[in-house]
PDB file of C-alpha atoms in Angstrom:
ATOM      1  CA  MET A   1       0.000   0.000   0.000  1.00  0.00           C
ATOM      2  CA  THR A   2       1.442   3.377  -1.010  1.00  0.00           C
ATOM      3  CA  ASN A   3       1.480   6.467   1.222  1.00  0.00           C
ATOM      4  CA  GLU A   4      -0.992   8.111  -1.156  1.00  0.00           C
ATOM      5  CA  GLU A   5      -3.385   5.178  -0.764  1.00  0.00           C
ATOM      6  CA  LYS A   6      -3.058   5.328   3.015  1.00  0.00           C
ATOM      7  CA  LYS A   7      -3.904   9.032   2.931  1.00  0.00           C
ATOM      8  CA  ASN A   8      -6.863   8.804   0.537  1.00  0.00           C
ATOM      9  CA  GLY A   9      -8.197   5.509   1.836  1.00  0.00           C
ATOM     10  CA  CYS A  10      -8.666   2.043   0.374  1.00  0.00           C
ATOM     11  CA  TRP A  11     -11.415  -0.527   0.063  1.00  0.00           C
ATOM     12  CA  TYR A  12     -11.630  -3.229   2.729  1.00  0.00           C
ATOM     13  CA  ALA A  13     -14.062  -6.068   3.374  1.00  0.00           C
ATOM     14  CA  VAL A  14     -15.657  -6.568   6.767  1.00  0.00           C
ATOM     15  CA  TYR A  15     -17.302  -9.771   7.892  1.00  0.00           C
ATOM     16  CA  VAL A  16     -20.662  -9.213   9.588  1.00  0.00           C
ATOM     17  CA  ARG A  17     -23.176 -11.208  11.598  1.00  0.00           C
ATOM     18  CA  SER A  18     -25.638 -13.381   9.707  1.00  0.00           C
ATOM     19  CA  ARG A  19     -28.388 -11.332   8.032  1.00  0.00           C
ATOM     20  CA  TYR A  20     -26.847  -8.072   9.274  1.00  0.00           C
ATOM     21  CA  GLU A  21     -25.466  -6.924   5.921  1.00  0.00           C
ATOM     22  CA  LYS A  22     -28.112  -4.256   5.257  1.00  0.00           C
ATOM     23  CA  LYS A  23     -28.133  -3.034   8.855  1.00  0.00           C
ATOM     24  CA  VAL A  24     -24.345  -2.706   8.984  1.00  0.00           C
ATOM     25  CA  HIS A  25     -24.320  -0.914   5.628  1.00  0.00           C
ATOM     26  CA  GLN A  26     -26.875   1.599   6.917  1.00  0.00           C
ATOM     27  CA  TYR A  27     -25.090   2.069  10.265  1.00  0.00           C
ATOM     28  CA  LEU A  28     -21.803   2.801   8.473  1.00  0.00           C
ATOM     29  CA  LEU A  29     -23.469   5.370   6.216  1.00  0.00           C
ATOM     30  CA  GLU A  30     -25.027   7.043   9.252  1.00  0.00           C
ATOM     31  CA  LYS A  31     -21.516   7.371  10.709  1.00  0.00           C
ATOM     32  CA  GLY A  32     -20.443   9.203   7.564  1.00  0.00           C
ATOM     33  CA  LEU A  33     -18.305   6.304   6.326  1.00  0.00           C
ATOM     34  CA  SER A  34     -18.177   5.144   2.719  1.00  0.00           C
ATOM     35  CA  SER A  35     -19.890   1.751   2.538  1.00  0.00           C
ATOM     36  CA  PHE A  36     -20.764  -0.505  -0.392  1.00  0.00           C
ATOM     37  CA  LEU A  37     -23.132  -3.467  -0.255  1.00  0.00           C
ATOM     38  CA  PRO A  38     -23.702  -5.213  -3.608  1.00  0.00           C
ATOM     39  CA  LEU A  39     -27.327  -6.373  -3.745  1.00  0.00           C
ATOM     40  CA  ILE A  40     -29.208  -8.456  -6.296  1.00  0.00           C
ATOM     41  CA  GLU A  41     -32.950  -8.696  -6.762  1.00  0.00           C
ATOM     42  CA  THR A  42     -34.309 -12.229  -6.476  1.00  0.00           C
ATOM     43  CA  LEU A  43     -37.762 -13.782  -6.552  1.00  0.00           C
ATOM     44  CA  ARG A  44     -38.693 -15.390  -3.227  1.00  0.00           C
ATOM     45  CA  GLN A  45     -41.483 -17.951  -2.930  1.00  0.00           C
ATOM     46  CA  TRP A  46     -43.674 -18.145   0.157  1.00  0.00           C
ATOM     47  CA  SER A  47     -46.584 -20.536   0.681  1.00  0.00           C
ATOM     48  CA  ASP A  48     -49.131 -17.897  -0.301  1.00  0.00           C
ATOM     49  CA  ARG A  49     -47.214 -15.436  -2.488  1.00  0.00           C
ATOM     50  CA  LYS A  50     -44.144 -14.513  -4.461  1.00  0.00           C
ATOM     51  CA  LYS A  51     -42.136 -11.365  -3.917  1.00  0.00           C
ATOM     52  CA  ARG A  52     -39.029  -9.779  -5.386  1.00  0.00           C
ATOM     53  CA  VAL A  53     -36.532  -8.932  -2.659  1.00  0.00           C
ATOM     54  CA  GLU A  54     -33.001  -7.545  -2.544  1.00  0.00           C
ATOM     55  CA  GLU A  55     -30.376  -9.875  -1.106  1.00  0.00           C
ATOM     56  CA  PRO A  56     -26.588  -9.524  -0.702  1.00  0.00           C
ATOM     57  CA  LEU A  57     -24.597 -10.711  -3.693  1.00  0.00           C
ATOM     58  CA  ILE A  58     -22.063 -12.228  -1.282  1.00  0.00           C
ATOM     59  CA  ARG A  59     -23.561 -13.038   2.096  1.00  0.00           C
ATOM     60  CA  GLY A  60     -21.718 -11.932   5.206  1.00  0.00           C
ATOM     61  CA  TYR A  61     -19.656  -9.147   3.626  1.00  0.00           C
ATOM     62  CA  VAL A  62     -19.847  -5.354   3.498  1.00  0.00           C
ATOM     63  CA  PHE A  63     -17.175  -3.212   1.835  1.00  0.00           C
ATOM     64  CA  VAL A  64     -15.836   0.060   3.243  1.00  0.00           C
ATOM     65  CA  HIS A  65     -13.596   2.739   1.741  1.00  0.00           C
ATOM     66  CA  ILE A  66     -11.651   4.257   4.625  1.00  0.00           C
ATOM     67  CA  ASN A  67      -8.331   5.543   5.872  1.00  0.00           C
ATOM     68  CA  TYR A  68      -7.668   2.394   7.875  1.00  0.00           C
ATOM     69  CA  HIS A  69      -5.459   3.880  10.586  1.00  0.00           C
ATOM     70  CA  LYS A  70      -7.883   6.727  11.288  1.00  0.00           C
ATOM     71  CA  GLU A  71     -11.248   5.042  10.824  1.00  0.00           C
ATOM     72  CA  HIS A  72     -11.004   1.283  11.377  1.00  0.00           C
ATOM     73  CA  VAL A  73     -12.066   1.600  15.028  1.00  0.00           C
ATOM     74  CA  HIS A  74     -15.307   3.321  13.961  1.00  0.00           C
ATOM     75  CA  VAL A  75     -16.016   0.368  11.686  1.00  0.00           C
ATOM     76  CA  LEU A  76     -15.262  -2.261  14.337  1.00  0.00           C
ATOM     77  CA  GLU A  77     -17.486  -0.458  16.854  1.00  0.00           C
ATOM     78  CA  THR A  78     -20.456  -0.738  14.481  1.00  0.00           C
ATOM     79  CA  ASP A  79     -23.167  -3.120  15.660  1.00  0.00           C
ATOM     80  CA  GLY A  80     -23.037  -6.324  13.627  1.00  0.00           C
ATOM     81  CA  VAL A  81     -19.425  -6.027  12.436  1.00  0.00           C
ATOM     82  CA  VAL A  82     -17.309  -9.047  13.370  1.00  0.00           C
ATOM     83  CA  LYS A  83     -13.896  -8.302  11.856  1.00  0.00           C
ATOM     84  CA  PHE A  84     -11.916  -7.037   8.888  1.00  0.00           C
ATOM     85  CA  ILE A  85     -11.023  -9.688   6.328  1.00  0.00           C
ATOM     86  CA  GLY A  86      -7.285 -10.198   5.978  1.00  0.00           C
ATOM     87  CA  ILE A  87      -4.267 -12.276   6.864  1.00  0.00           C
ATOM     88  CA  GLY A  88      -3.659 -12.362  10.588  1.00  0.00           C
ATOM     89  CA  LYS A  89      -4.030  -8.818  11.908  1.00  0.00           C
ATOM     90  CA  THR A  90      -3.369  -7.239   8.515  1.00  0.00           C
ATOM     91  CA  PRO A  91      -6.544  -6.353   6.583  1.00  0.00           C
ATOM     92  CA  SER A  92      -6.595  -7.154   2.878  1.00  0.00           C
ATOM     93  CA  VAL A  93      -6.982  -4.207   0.513  1.00  0.00           C
ATOM     94  CA  ILE A  94      -9.720  -4.774  -2.066  1.00  0.00           C
ATOM     95  CA  SER A  95      -8.728  -3.534  -5.508  1.00  0.00           C
ATOM     96  CA  GLU A  96     -10.774  -0.967  -7.422  1.00  0.00           C
ATOM     97  CA  ARG A  97     -11.069  -3.600 -10.159  1.00  0.00           C
ATOM     98  CA  ASP A  98     -12.772  -6.040  -7.791  1.00  0.00           C
ATOM     99  CA  ILE A  99     -15.180  -3.355  -6.559  1.00  0.00           C
ATOM    100  CA  ASP A 100     -16.028  -2.502 -10.169  1.00  0.00           C
ATOM    101  CA  TRP A 101     -16.632  -6.188 -10.936  1.00  0.00           C
ATOM    102  CA  LEU A 102     -18.929  -6.534  -7.909  1.00  0.00           C
ATOM    103  CA  LYS A 103     -20.941  -3.501  -9.026  1.00  0.00           C
ATOM    104  CA  ARG A 104     -21.307  -4.915 -12.530  1.00  0.00           C
ATOM    105  CA  LEU A 105     -22.304  -8.352 -11.256  1.00  0.00           C
ATOM    106  CA  ALA A 106     -24.987  -6.791  -9.053  1.00  0.00           C
ATOM    107  CA  HIS A 107     -26.516  -5.119 -12.122  1.00  0.00           C
ATOM    108  CA  GLU A 108     -27.058  -8.481 -13.885  1.00  0.00           C
ATOM    109  CA  PRO A 109     -29.046 -10.547 -11.339  1.00  0.00           C
ATOM    110  CA  ASP A 110     -30.538 -12.918 -13.923  1.00  0.00           C
ATOM    111  CA  ALA A 111     -27.075 -14.259 -14.767  1.00  0.00           C
ATOM    112  CA  ILE A 112     -25.996 -14.836 -11.159  1.00  0.00           C
ATOM    113  CA  GLY A 113     -25.770 -18.318  -9.670  1.00  0.00           C
ATOM    114  CA  GLU A 114     -24.546 -19.548  -6.299  1.00  0.00           C
ATOM    115  CA  THR A 115     -21.473 -18.200  -4.539  1.00  0.00           C
ATOM    116  CA  VAL A 116     -18.525 -20.528  -4.001  1.00  0.00           C
ATOM    117  CA  VAL A 117     -15.892 -20.527  -1.264  1.00  0.00           C
ATOM    118  CA  SER A 118     -13.089 -22.287  -3.120  1.00  0.00           C
ATOM    119  CA  ILE A 119     -11.765 -21.602  -6.585  1.00  0.00           C
ATOM    120  CA  PRO A 120     -12.588 -24.497  -8.910  1.00  0.00           C
ATOM    121  CA  VAL A 121     -10.033 -26.250 -11.069  1.00  0.00           C
ATOM    122  CA  GLY A 122     -10.615 -25.394 -14.691  1.00  0.00           C
ATOM    123  CA  LYS A 123      -9.739 -23.269 -17.686  1.00  0.00           C
ATOM    124  CA  ARG A 124      -9.025 -19.609 -16.902  1.00  0.00           C
ATOM    125  CA  VAL A 125     -10.824 -17.294 -19.292  1.00  0.00           C
ATOM    126  CA  ARG A 126     -11.610 -13.642 -19.972  1.00  0.00           C
ATOM    127  CA  VAL A 127     -14.965 -12.276 -21.114  1.00  0.00           C
ATOM    128  CA  LEU A 128     -14.702 -10.626 -24.533  1.00  0.00           C
ATOM    129  CA  ALA A 129     -17.999  -8.737 -24.766  1.00  0.00           C
ATOM    130  CA  GLY A 130     -21.285  -7.963 -23.049  1.00  0.00           C
ATOM    131  CA  PRO A 131     -21.963  -6.597 -19.541  1.00  0.00           C
ATOM    132  CA  PHE A 132     -19.123  -8.661 -18.023  1.00  0.00           C
ATOM    133  CA  LYS A 133     -16.488  -7.610 -20.586  1.00  0.00           C
ATOM    134  CA  ASP A 134     -12.871  -7.994 -19.356  1.00  0.00           C
ATOM    135  CA  MET A 135     -13.836  -9.952 -16.244  1.00  0.00           C
ATOM    136  CA  GLU A 136     -11.719 -13.029 -15.599  1.00  0.00           C
ATOM    137  CA  GLY A 137     -12.634 -16.343 -14.058  1.00  0.00           C
ATOM    138  CA  VAL A 138     -12.590 -20.114 -14.243  1.00  0.00           C
ATOM    139  CA  VAL A 139     -14.957 -22.252 -16.288  1.00  0.00           C
ATOM    140  CA  LYS A 140     -16.726 -24.768 -14.063  1.00  0.00           C
ATOM    141  CA  LYS A 141     -18.755 -27.709 -15.359  1.00  0.00           C
ATOM    142  CA  GLU A 142     -21.990 -28.769 -13.681  1.00  0.00           C
ATOM    143  CA  GLY A 143     -23.316 -31.778 -15.531  1.00  0.00           C
ATOM    144  CA  ARG A 144     -23.781 -30.647 -19.110  1.00  0.00           C
ATOM    145  CA  GLU A 145     -23.750 -26.960 -18.215  1.00  0.00           C
ATOM    146  CA  GLU A 146     -20.743 -24.682 -17.991  1.00  0.00           C
ATOM    147  CA  ARG A 147     -20.614 -21.658 -15.724  1.00  0.00           C
ATOM    148  CA  LEU A 148     -18.037 -18.966 -15.195  1.00  0.00           C
ATOM    149  CA  VAL A 149     -16.802 -18.483 -11.636  1.00  0.00           C
ATOM    150  CA  VAL A 150     -15.523 -14.963 -10.978  1.00  0.00           C
ATOM    151  CA  TYR A 151     -13.308 -15.446  -7.926  1.00  0.00           C
ATOM    152  CA  PHE A 152     -12.164 -12.720  -5.531  1.00  0.00           C
ATOM    153  CA  ASP A 153      -8.914 -13.822  -3.883  1.00  0.00           C
ATOM    154  CA  SER A 154      -8.988 -11.027  -1.291  1.00  0.00           C
ATOM    155  CA  ILE A 155     -12.166 -12.384   0.333  1.00  0.00           C
ATOM    156  CA  MET A 156     -11.850 -16.004  -0.839  1.00  0.00           C
ATOM    157  CA  GLN A 157     -15.332 -15.965  -2.360  1.00  0.00           C
ATOM    158  CA  GLY A 158     -16.534 -16.520  -5.895  1.00  0.00           C
ATOM    159  CA  VAL A 159     -19.703 -15.801  -7.851  1.00  0.00           C
ATOM    160  CA  GLN A 160     -21.015 -18.130 -10.543  1.00  0.00           C
ATOM    161  CA  ILE A 161     -22.509 -16.544 -13.640  1.00  0.00           C
ATOM    162  CA  THR A 162     -24.237 -17.963 -16.687  1.00  0.00           C
ATOM    163  CA  ILE A 163     -22.637 -16.736 -19.888  1.00  0.00           C
ATOM    164  CA  ALA A 164     -22.542 -17.862 -23.497  1.00  0.00           C
ATOM    165  CA  PRO A 165     -19.279 -19.727 -24.270  1.00  0.00           C
ATOM    166  CA  GLU A 166     -18.871 -17.670 -27.464  1.00  0.00           C
ATOM    167  CA  LEU A 167     -18.028 -14.681 -25.256  1.00  0.00           C
ATOM    168  CA  LEU A 168     -15.079 -16.381 -23.527  1.00  0.00           C
ATOM    169  CA  ALA A 169     -11.423 -16.686 -24.508  1.00  0.00           C
ATOM    170  CA  PRO A 170      -8.542 -18.422 -22.712  1.00  0.00           C
ATOM    171  CA  ILE A 171      -6.532 -15.992 -20.571  1.00  0.00           C
ATOM    172  CA  GLU A 172      -3.241 -16.825 -22.242  1.00  0.00           C
ATOM    173  CA  LYS A 173      -4.687 -15.909 -25.642  1.00  0.00           C
ATOM    174  CA  ALA A 174      -6.950 -12.973 -24.808  1.00  0.00           C
ATOM    175  CA  SER A 175      -5.161  -9.658 -25.180  1.00  0.00           C
ATOM    176  CA  LEU A 176      -5.790  -6.123 -26.330  1.00  0.00           C
ATOM    177  CA  GLU A 177      -3.922  -6.887 -29.550  1.00  0.00           C
ATOM    178  CA  GLN A 178      -6.016  -9.702 -30.922  1.00  0.00           C
ATOM    179  CA  SER A 179      -4.115 -12.396 -32.782  1.00  0.00           C
ATOM    180  CA  PRO A 180      -5.802 -14.490 -35.531  1.00  0.00           C
ATOM    181  CA  GLU A 181      -6.466 -17.296 -33.029  1.00  0.00           C
ATOM    182  CA  THR A 182      -8.169 -14.917 -30.599  1.00  0.00           C
ATOM    183  CA  LYS A 183     -10.190 -12.811 -32.981  1.00  0.00           C
ATOM    184  CA  LYS A 184     -13.134 -11.213 -31.207  1.00  0.00           C
ATOM    185  CA  PRO A 185     -16.540 -12.624 -32.081  1.00  0.00           C
ATOM    186  CA  GLY A 186     -18.383 -10.694 -34.773  1.00  0.00           C
ATOM    187  CA  ARG A 187     -21.221  -8.331 -33.982  1.00  0.00           C
ATOM    188  CA  HIS A 188     -23.893 -10.879 -34.885  1.00  0.00           C
ATOM    189  CA  GLU A 189     -22.234 -13.542 -32.721  1.00  0.00           C
ATOM    190  CA  VAL A 190     -22.107 -11.168 -29.751  1.00  0.00           C
ATOM    191  CA  GLU A 191     -25.711 -10.013 -30.180  1.00  0.00           C
ATOM    192  CA  SER A 192     -26.853 -13.628 -30.485  1.00  0.00           C
ATOM    193  CA  ALA A 193     -24.930 -14.624 -27.359  1.00  0.00           C
ATOM    194  CA  ILE A 194     -26.319 -11.713 -25.334  1.00  0.00           C
ATOM    195  CA  ARG A 195     -29.874 -12.579 -26.438  1.00  0.00           C
ATOM    196  CA  HIS A 196     -29.172 -16.152 -25.347  1.00  0.00           C
ATOM    197  CA  MET A 197     -28.088 -14.887 -21.892  1.00  0.00           C
ATOM    198  CA  ALA A 198     -31.206 -12.743 -21.565  1.00  0.00           C
ATOM    199  CA  HIS A 199     -33.572 -15.635 -22.286  1.00  0.00           C
ATOM    200  CA  SER A 200     -31.717 -18.464 -20.525  1.00  0.00           C
TER     201      SER A 200
END
C-alpha cells in the first residue's frame, strides 16, 4: 500500500453477523463512512405469495472505503461487524477492479448463480464482450452446463454466472492486440450470445 493510498483511503471487506449486511451498511453510512453493499434482486417464494426482494450478492460481507489507521475503530465499533477480512491482523486491501466487478455483477441478477468458497479447477478465461467484458474467471462444469466463476482472492469468495461460451477466450490468448487465433466474435455472434443470456 502506497502512502498516497493510506492518505486517501482504500477498500476493505468486513465480515458481519448473519443477516446483518443491510443493517451494517446503513449504520456505516449514518456514521459518515463510505460503505458498499452489492445487492441483487431475487424472486422469493412463500406458501401464499411470491415477492421480489433484494439480497446480498455475497452473504456476510460489506465493503468500506476508509483511511484504515484513522477510521477502522469506527467500523469495528459498528453493531453487527465481526472483523476485517485479511491475513492475521493485517486487513486485505480490495482492488478498485474487484469493486467494479462486484458492481457490474450486481446489475445483472438474472445471470448470477450460487457463490462458491473455493476456486474451482478449470480453464481460466476472460470475457470478450457484453456486460461482463474484461472480467476473468474459471470455467466450471456442472453436468452438461458450464458456468463462469468470478473469484475474488482477497475475500476467498466466488460468484457463478451464466454466460454464453462464445463470449469467452482463454486468458493466455486474450489480449488487447487480438491475434488471428483470438479474434473477437463478430457483432452478430455477440448479439446472439447476449440474447441467449437474456432468455436463458
